XYZ file of C-alpha atoms in Angstrom:
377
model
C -22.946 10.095 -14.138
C -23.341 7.364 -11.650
C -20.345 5.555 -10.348
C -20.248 2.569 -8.318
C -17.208 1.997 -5.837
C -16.808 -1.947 -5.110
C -15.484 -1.322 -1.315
C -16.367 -4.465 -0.694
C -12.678 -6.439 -0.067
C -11.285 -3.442 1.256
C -9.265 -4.507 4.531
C -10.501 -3.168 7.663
C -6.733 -2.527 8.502
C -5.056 0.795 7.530
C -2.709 -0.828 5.069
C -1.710 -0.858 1.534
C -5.240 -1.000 -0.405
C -7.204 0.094 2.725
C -5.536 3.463 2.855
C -6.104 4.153 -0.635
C -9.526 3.249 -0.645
C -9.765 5.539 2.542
C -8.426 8.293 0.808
C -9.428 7.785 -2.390
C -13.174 8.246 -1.339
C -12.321 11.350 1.063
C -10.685 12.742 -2.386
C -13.928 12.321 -4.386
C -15.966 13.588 -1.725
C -14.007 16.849 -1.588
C -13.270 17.342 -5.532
C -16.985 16.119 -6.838
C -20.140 17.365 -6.047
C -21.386 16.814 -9.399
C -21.595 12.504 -9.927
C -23.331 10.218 -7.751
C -21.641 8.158 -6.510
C -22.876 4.541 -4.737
C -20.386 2.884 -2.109
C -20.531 -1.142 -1.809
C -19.085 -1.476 1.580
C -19.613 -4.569 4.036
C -22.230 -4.033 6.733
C -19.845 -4.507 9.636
C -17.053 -1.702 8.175
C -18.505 1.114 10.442
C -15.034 3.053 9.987
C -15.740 2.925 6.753
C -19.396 3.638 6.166
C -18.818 6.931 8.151
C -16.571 8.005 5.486
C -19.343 8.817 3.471
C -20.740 12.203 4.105
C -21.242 14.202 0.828
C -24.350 14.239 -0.148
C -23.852 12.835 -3.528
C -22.335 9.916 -2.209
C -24.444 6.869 -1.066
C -23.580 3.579 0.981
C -25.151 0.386 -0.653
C -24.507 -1.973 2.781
C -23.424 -5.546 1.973
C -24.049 -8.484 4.042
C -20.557 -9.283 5.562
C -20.936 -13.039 5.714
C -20.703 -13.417 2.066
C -17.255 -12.457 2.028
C -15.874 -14.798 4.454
C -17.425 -17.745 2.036
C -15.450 -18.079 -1.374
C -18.672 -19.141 -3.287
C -20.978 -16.768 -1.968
C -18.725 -13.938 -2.603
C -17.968 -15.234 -6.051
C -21.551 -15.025 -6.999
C -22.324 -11.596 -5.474
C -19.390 -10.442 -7.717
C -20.478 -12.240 -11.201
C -24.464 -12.004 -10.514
C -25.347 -9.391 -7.759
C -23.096 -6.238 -8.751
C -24.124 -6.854 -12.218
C -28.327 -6.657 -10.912
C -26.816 -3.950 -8.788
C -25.938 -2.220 -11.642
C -28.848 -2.489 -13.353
C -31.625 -1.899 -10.177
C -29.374 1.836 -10.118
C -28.899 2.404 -13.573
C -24.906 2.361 -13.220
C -22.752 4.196 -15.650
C -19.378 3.322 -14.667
C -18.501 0.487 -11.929
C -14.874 1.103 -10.433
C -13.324 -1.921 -8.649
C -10.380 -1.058 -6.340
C -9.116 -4.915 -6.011
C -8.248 -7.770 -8.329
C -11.740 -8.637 -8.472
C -15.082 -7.348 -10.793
C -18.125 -8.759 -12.701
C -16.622 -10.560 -15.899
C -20.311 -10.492 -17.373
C -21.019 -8.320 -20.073
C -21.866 -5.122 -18.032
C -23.990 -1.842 -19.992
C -21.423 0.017 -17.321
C -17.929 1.087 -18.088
C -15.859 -1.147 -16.474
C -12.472 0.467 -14.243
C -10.386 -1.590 -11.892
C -7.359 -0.297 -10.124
C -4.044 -2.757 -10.244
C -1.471 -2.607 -7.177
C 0.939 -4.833 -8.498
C 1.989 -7.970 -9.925
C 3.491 -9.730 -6.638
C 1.423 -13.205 -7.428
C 3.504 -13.162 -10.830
C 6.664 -11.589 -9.386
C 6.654 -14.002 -6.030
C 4.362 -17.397 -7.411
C 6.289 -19.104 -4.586
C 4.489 -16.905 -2.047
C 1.149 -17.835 -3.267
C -0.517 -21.627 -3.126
C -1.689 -22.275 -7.033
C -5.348 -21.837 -6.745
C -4.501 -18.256 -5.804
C -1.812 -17.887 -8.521
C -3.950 -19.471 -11.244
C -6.764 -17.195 -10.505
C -5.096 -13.989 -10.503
C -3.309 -14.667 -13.576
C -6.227 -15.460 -15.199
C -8.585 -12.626 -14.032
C -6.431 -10.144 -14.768
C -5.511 -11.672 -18.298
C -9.783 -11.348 -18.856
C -9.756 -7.455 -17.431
C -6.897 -6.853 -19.460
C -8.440 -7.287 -22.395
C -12.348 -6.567 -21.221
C -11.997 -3.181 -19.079
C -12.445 0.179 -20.698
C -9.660 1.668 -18.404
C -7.404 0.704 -15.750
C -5.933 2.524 -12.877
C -2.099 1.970 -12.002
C -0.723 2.918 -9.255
C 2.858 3.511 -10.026
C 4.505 3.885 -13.149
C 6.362 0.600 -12.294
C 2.711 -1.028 -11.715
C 2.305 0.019 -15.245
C 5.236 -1.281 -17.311
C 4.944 -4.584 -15.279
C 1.876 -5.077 -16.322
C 2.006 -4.149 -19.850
C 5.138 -6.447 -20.573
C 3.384 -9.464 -18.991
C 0.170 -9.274 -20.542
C 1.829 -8.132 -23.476
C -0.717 -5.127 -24.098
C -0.167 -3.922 -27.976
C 1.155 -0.399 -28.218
C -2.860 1.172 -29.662
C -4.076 -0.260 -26.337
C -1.663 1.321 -23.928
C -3.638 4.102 -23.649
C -6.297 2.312 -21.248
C -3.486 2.002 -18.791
C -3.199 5.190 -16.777
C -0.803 6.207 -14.027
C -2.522 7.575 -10.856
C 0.123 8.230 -8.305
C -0.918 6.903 -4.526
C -0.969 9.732 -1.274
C -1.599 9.254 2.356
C -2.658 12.567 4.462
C 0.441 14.318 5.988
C 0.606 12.176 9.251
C 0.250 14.126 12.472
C 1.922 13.287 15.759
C -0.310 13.079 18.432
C 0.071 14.111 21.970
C 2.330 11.700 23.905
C 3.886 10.839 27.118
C 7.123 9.095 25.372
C 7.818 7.373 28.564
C 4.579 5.644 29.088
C 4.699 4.240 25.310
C 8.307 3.059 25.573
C 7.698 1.588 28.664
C 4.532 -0.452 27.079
C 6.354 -1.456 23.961
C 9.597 -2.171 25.868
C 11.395 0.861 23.452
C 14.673 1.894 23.770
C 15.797 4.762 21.750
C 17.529 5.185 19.675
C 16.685 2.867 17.456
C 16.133 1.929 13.378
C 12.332 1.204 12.305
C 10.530 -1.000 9.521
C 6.821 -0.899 9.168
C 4.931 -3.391 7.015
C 3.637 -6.932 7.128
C 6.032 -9.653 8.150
C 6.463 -11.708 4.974
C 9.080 -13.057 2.872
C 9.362 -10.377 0.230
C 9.622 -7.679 2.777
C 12.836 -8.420 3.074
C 13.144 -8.750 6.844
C 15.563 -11.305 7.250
C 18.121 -9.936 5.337
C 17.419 -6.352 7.669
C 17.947 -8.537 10.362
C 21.338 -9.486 8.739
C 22.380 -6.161 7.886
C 21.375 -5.134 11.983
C 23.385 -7.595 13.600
C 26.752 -5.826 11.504
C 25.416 -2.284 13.051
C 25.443 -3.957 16.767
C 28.696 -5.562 15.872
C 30.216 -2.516 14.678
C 29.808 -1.222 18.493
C 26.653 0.682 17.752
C 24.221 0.386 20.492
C 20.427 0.968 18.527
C 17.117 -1.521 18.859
C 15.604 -2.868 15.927
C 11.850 -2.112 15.914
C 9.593 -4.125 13.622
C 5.823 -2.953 13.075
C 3.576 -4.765 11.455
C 0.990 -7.556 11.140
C 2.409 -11.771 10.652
C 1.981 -12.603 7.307
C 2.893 -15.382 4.698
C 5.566 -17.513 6.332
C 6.451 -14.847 9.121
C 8.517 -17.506 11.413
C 11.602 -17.648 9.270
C 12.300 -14.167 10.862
C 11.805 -15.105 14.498
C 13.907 -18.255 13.579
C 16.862 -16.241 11.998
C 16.857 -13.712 14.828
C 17.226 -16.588 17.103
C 20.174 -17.763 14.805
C 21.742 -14.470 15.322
C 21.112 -14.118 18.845
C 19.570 -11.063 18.132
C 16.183 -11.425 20.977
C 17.254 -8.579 22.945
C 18.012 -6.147 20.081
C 14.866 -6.835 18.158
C 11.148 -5.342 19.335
C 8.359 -6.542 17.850
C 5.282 -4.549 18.299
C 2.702 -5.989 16.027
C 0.160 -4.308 14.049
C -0.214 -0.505 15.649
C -3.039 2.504 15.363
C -2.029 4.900 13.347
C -1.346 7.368 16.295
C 0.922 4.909 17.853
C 3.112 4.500 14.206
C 3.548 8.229 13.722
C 4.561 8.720 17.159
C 7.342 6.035 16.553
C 8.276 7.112 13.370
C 8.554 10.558 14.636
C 11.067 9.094 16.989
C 13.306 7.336 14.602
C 16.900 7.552 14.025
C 16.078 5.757 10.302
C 13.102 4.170 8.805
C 14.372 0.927 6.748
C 12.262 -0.338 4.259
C 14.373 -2.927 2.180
C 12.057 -4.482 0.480
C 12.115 -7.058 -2.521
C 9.083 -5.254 -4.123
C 6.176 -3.146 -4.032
C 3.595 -1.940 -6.683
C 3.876 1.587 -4.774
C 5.379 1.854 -1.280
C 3.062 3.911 0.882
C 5.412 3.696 4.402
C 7.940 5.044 2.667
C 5.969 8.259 1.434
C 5.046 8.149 5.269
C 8.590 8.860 6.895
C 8.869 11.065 4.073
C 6.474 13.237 4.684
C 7.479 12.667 8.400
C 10.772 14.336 7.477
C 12.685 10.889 8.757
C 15.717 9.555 7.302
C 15.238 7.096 4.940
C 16.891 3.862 3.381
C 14.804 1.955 1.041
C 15.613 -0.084 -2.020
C 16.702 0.857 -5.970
C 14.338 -1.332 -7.122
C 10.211 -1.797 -8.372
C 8.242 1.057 -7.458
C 10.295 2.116 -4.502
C 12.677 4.309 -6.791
C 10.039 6.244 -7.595
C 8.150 7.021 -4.181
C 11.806 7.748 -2.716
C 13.024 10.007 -5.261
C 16.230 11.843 -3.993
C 14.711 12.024 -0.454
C 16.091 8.466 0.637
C 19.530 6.369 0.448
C 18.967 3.962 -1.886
C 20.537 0.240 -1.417
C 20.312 -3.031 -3.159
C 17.872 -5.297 -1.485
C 19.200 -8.457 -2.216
C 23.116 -7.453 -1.030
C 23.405 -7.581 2.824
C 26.632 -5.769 2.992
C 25.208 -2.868 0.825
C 22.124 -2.219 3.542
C 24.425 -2.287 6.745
C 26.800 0.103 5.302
C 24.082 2.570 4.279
C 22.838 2.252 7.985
C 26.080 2.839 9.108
C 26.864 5.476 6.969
C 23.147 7.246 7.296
C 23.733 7.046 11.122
C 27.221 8.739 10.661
C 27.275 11.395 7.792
C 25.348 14.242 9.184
C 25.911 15.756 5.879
C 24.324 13.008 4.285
C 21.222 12.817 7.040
C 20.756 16.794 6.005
C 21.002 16.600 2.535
C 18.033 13.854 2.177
C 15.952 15.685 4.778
C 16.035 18.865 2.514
C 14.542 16.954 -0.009
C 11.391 15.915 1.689
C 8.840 18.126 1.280
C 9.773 18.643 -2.417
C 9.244 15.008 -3.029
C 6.221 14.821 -0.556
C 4.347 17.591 -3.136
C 4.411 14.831 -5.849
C 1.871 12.718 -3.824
C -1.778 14.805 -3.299
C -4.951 13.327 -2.085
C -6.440 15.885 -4.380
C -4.660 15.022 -7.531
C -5.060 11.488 -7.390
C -9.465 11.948 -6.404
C -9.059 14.411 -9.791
C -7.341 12.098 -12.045
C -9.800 9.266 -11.075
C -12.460 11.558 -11.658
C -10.891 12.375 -15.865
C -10.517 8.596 -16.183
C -14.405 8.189 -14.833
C -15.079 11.171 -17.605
C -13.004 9.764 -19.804
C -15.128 6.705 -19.688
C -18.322 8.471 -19.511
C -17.957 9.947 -23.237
């Protein structure tokens, strides 16, 4: 079978849909030596085009400029993957983003959904965006042959608001998400802290500043922790995103500058060896189609408060504390009590590596590979 990958709006930045495309195509290349397998990438993703190895695997190079143009990259997508696919003689074309050919195709079509957050969150999205999404996916809902989900919450969201019928469910597969066991590199502590102005100990988030992440209300939750006497720096990771300076306004509010680090967007060597180093990873967000900093301090064997709601539950299992996002007082208290109850800090810890098993590169390469098959028959 031959199986095109659309790489192609991949970000270049180790987050979210990056690292599953990452890993996703290191998976293949280890469980499949049997397919062939052809890799849209963009010509100026070097990190990415040395992925590919195997020697079943090939890397069609696309001309980067047409993705920074809307129209260009809207016609490679509806006219050139479609010649693509017929120049290579394509079986099955696999899109890992909310995008693919809508054109009747003699390819299986696959896409891989991440969430719902432009239906969930409109208000974070301007209405060109919001009206496109909805509409795309309402086409691939009803035109793909199978679809990927990343979470079993990914799933039921989207089957409840594209009302799929129950004889159709069975397009909709669960493919759980997985991120290599992170490794601490080599360090001199004292040289980092001094160069990201650290002080330990302190609480971490990791994750794009936006709205739904939830920060403010962190930030909330924090200043009851310093006012409760406890003397611990809030460290923020991450890139700015969607309306990022209501966070550095309400840490202003709360007087809160000296207490609160932000370090931007990090390598990945530079976020394990903080997260190695943490006396709790917080994660509150509002929601998530999966969660993948989460599994991270997981598999990192750090304590863990993240919220009881979306997909978050189900990454977590019983290896985190578990809080309401949208209560305040319900996040500062399990901070307080996380950083108190040994017990409690013990108990979660034990549960790590049980809950880390449920997330395997492996797996999720082999279940994409029985949906491909599935496809293929």
């Amino acid at each position: 079978m031959r199986v095109l990958i659309d790489f192609t709006q991949i970000p270049k930045q180790k987050v979210g849909v990056g690292i599953y495309a990452r890993n996703l195509l290191k998976g293949l290349q280890q469980a499949d030596k049997n397919n062939n397998y052809y890799c849209l990438i963009q010509d100026d993703d070097n990190e990415l085009i040395g992925l590919v190895q195997s020697n079943n695997f090939y890397v069609i190079r696309i001309n980067h400029v047409i993705y920074r143009k809307f129209l260009l990259r809207i016609i490679f997508e509806q006219i050139g993957i479609p010649i693509l696919c017929l120049l290579k003689k394509i079986h099955l074309v696999h899109s890992l983003h909310y995008s693919y050919p809508l054109v009747p195709l003699r390819a299986q079509k696959v896409i891989t959904i991440h969430d719902l957050i432009f239906v969930k969150f409109p208000h974070y999205h301007i209405w060109i965006k919001r009206l496109y999404f909805r509409f795309f996916l309402f086409l691939l809902s009803r035109l793909t042959h199978q679809i990927i989900c990343v979470s079993s919450f990914t799933r039921n969201d989207f089957i409840d608001f594209y009302s799929i019928k129950d004889y159709k469910q069975d397009r909709l597969n669960v493919v759980l998400l997985a991120v290599e066991k992170p490794v601490v590199p080599p360090h001199d502590w004292e040289v980092i802290s001094k160069k990201m102005n650290l002080h330990e100990p302190y609480l971490l988030y990791i994750g794009t500043i936006e709205p739904r992440k939830n920060i403010q209300r962190l930030i909330e939750a924090f200043r009851t922790v310093i006012n409760a006497g406890m003397k611990y720096q809030l460290v923020i990771v991450g890139k700015k995103g969607w309306m990022y300076s209501t966070v550095f306004k309400r840490i202003k509010e709360l007087n809160l500058k000296d207490n609160v680090n932000f370090c931007g967007y990090l390598s990945d060597d530079e976020k394990y060896i903080l997260l190695s180093r943490a006396a709790i990873f917080v994660y509150p967000s509002l929601y998530e189609g999966f969660g993948l900093p989460v599994l991270e301090a997981i598999q990192m064997k750090v304590p863990v408060i993240t919220s009881n709601t979306s997909s978050l539950q189900e990454v977590a299992g019983n290896a985190a504390l578990l809080i309401n996002p949208v209560n305040t007082d319900d996040l500062s208290e399990a901070i307080l009590r996380l950083l108190s109850d040994s017990l409690l800090k013990s108990k979660l810890l034990a549960n790590c590596d049980e809950q880390a098993k449920r997330f395997s590169i492996t797996t999720m390469a082999i279940e994409t590979i029985k949906i491909y098959e599935r496809c293929g028959r």
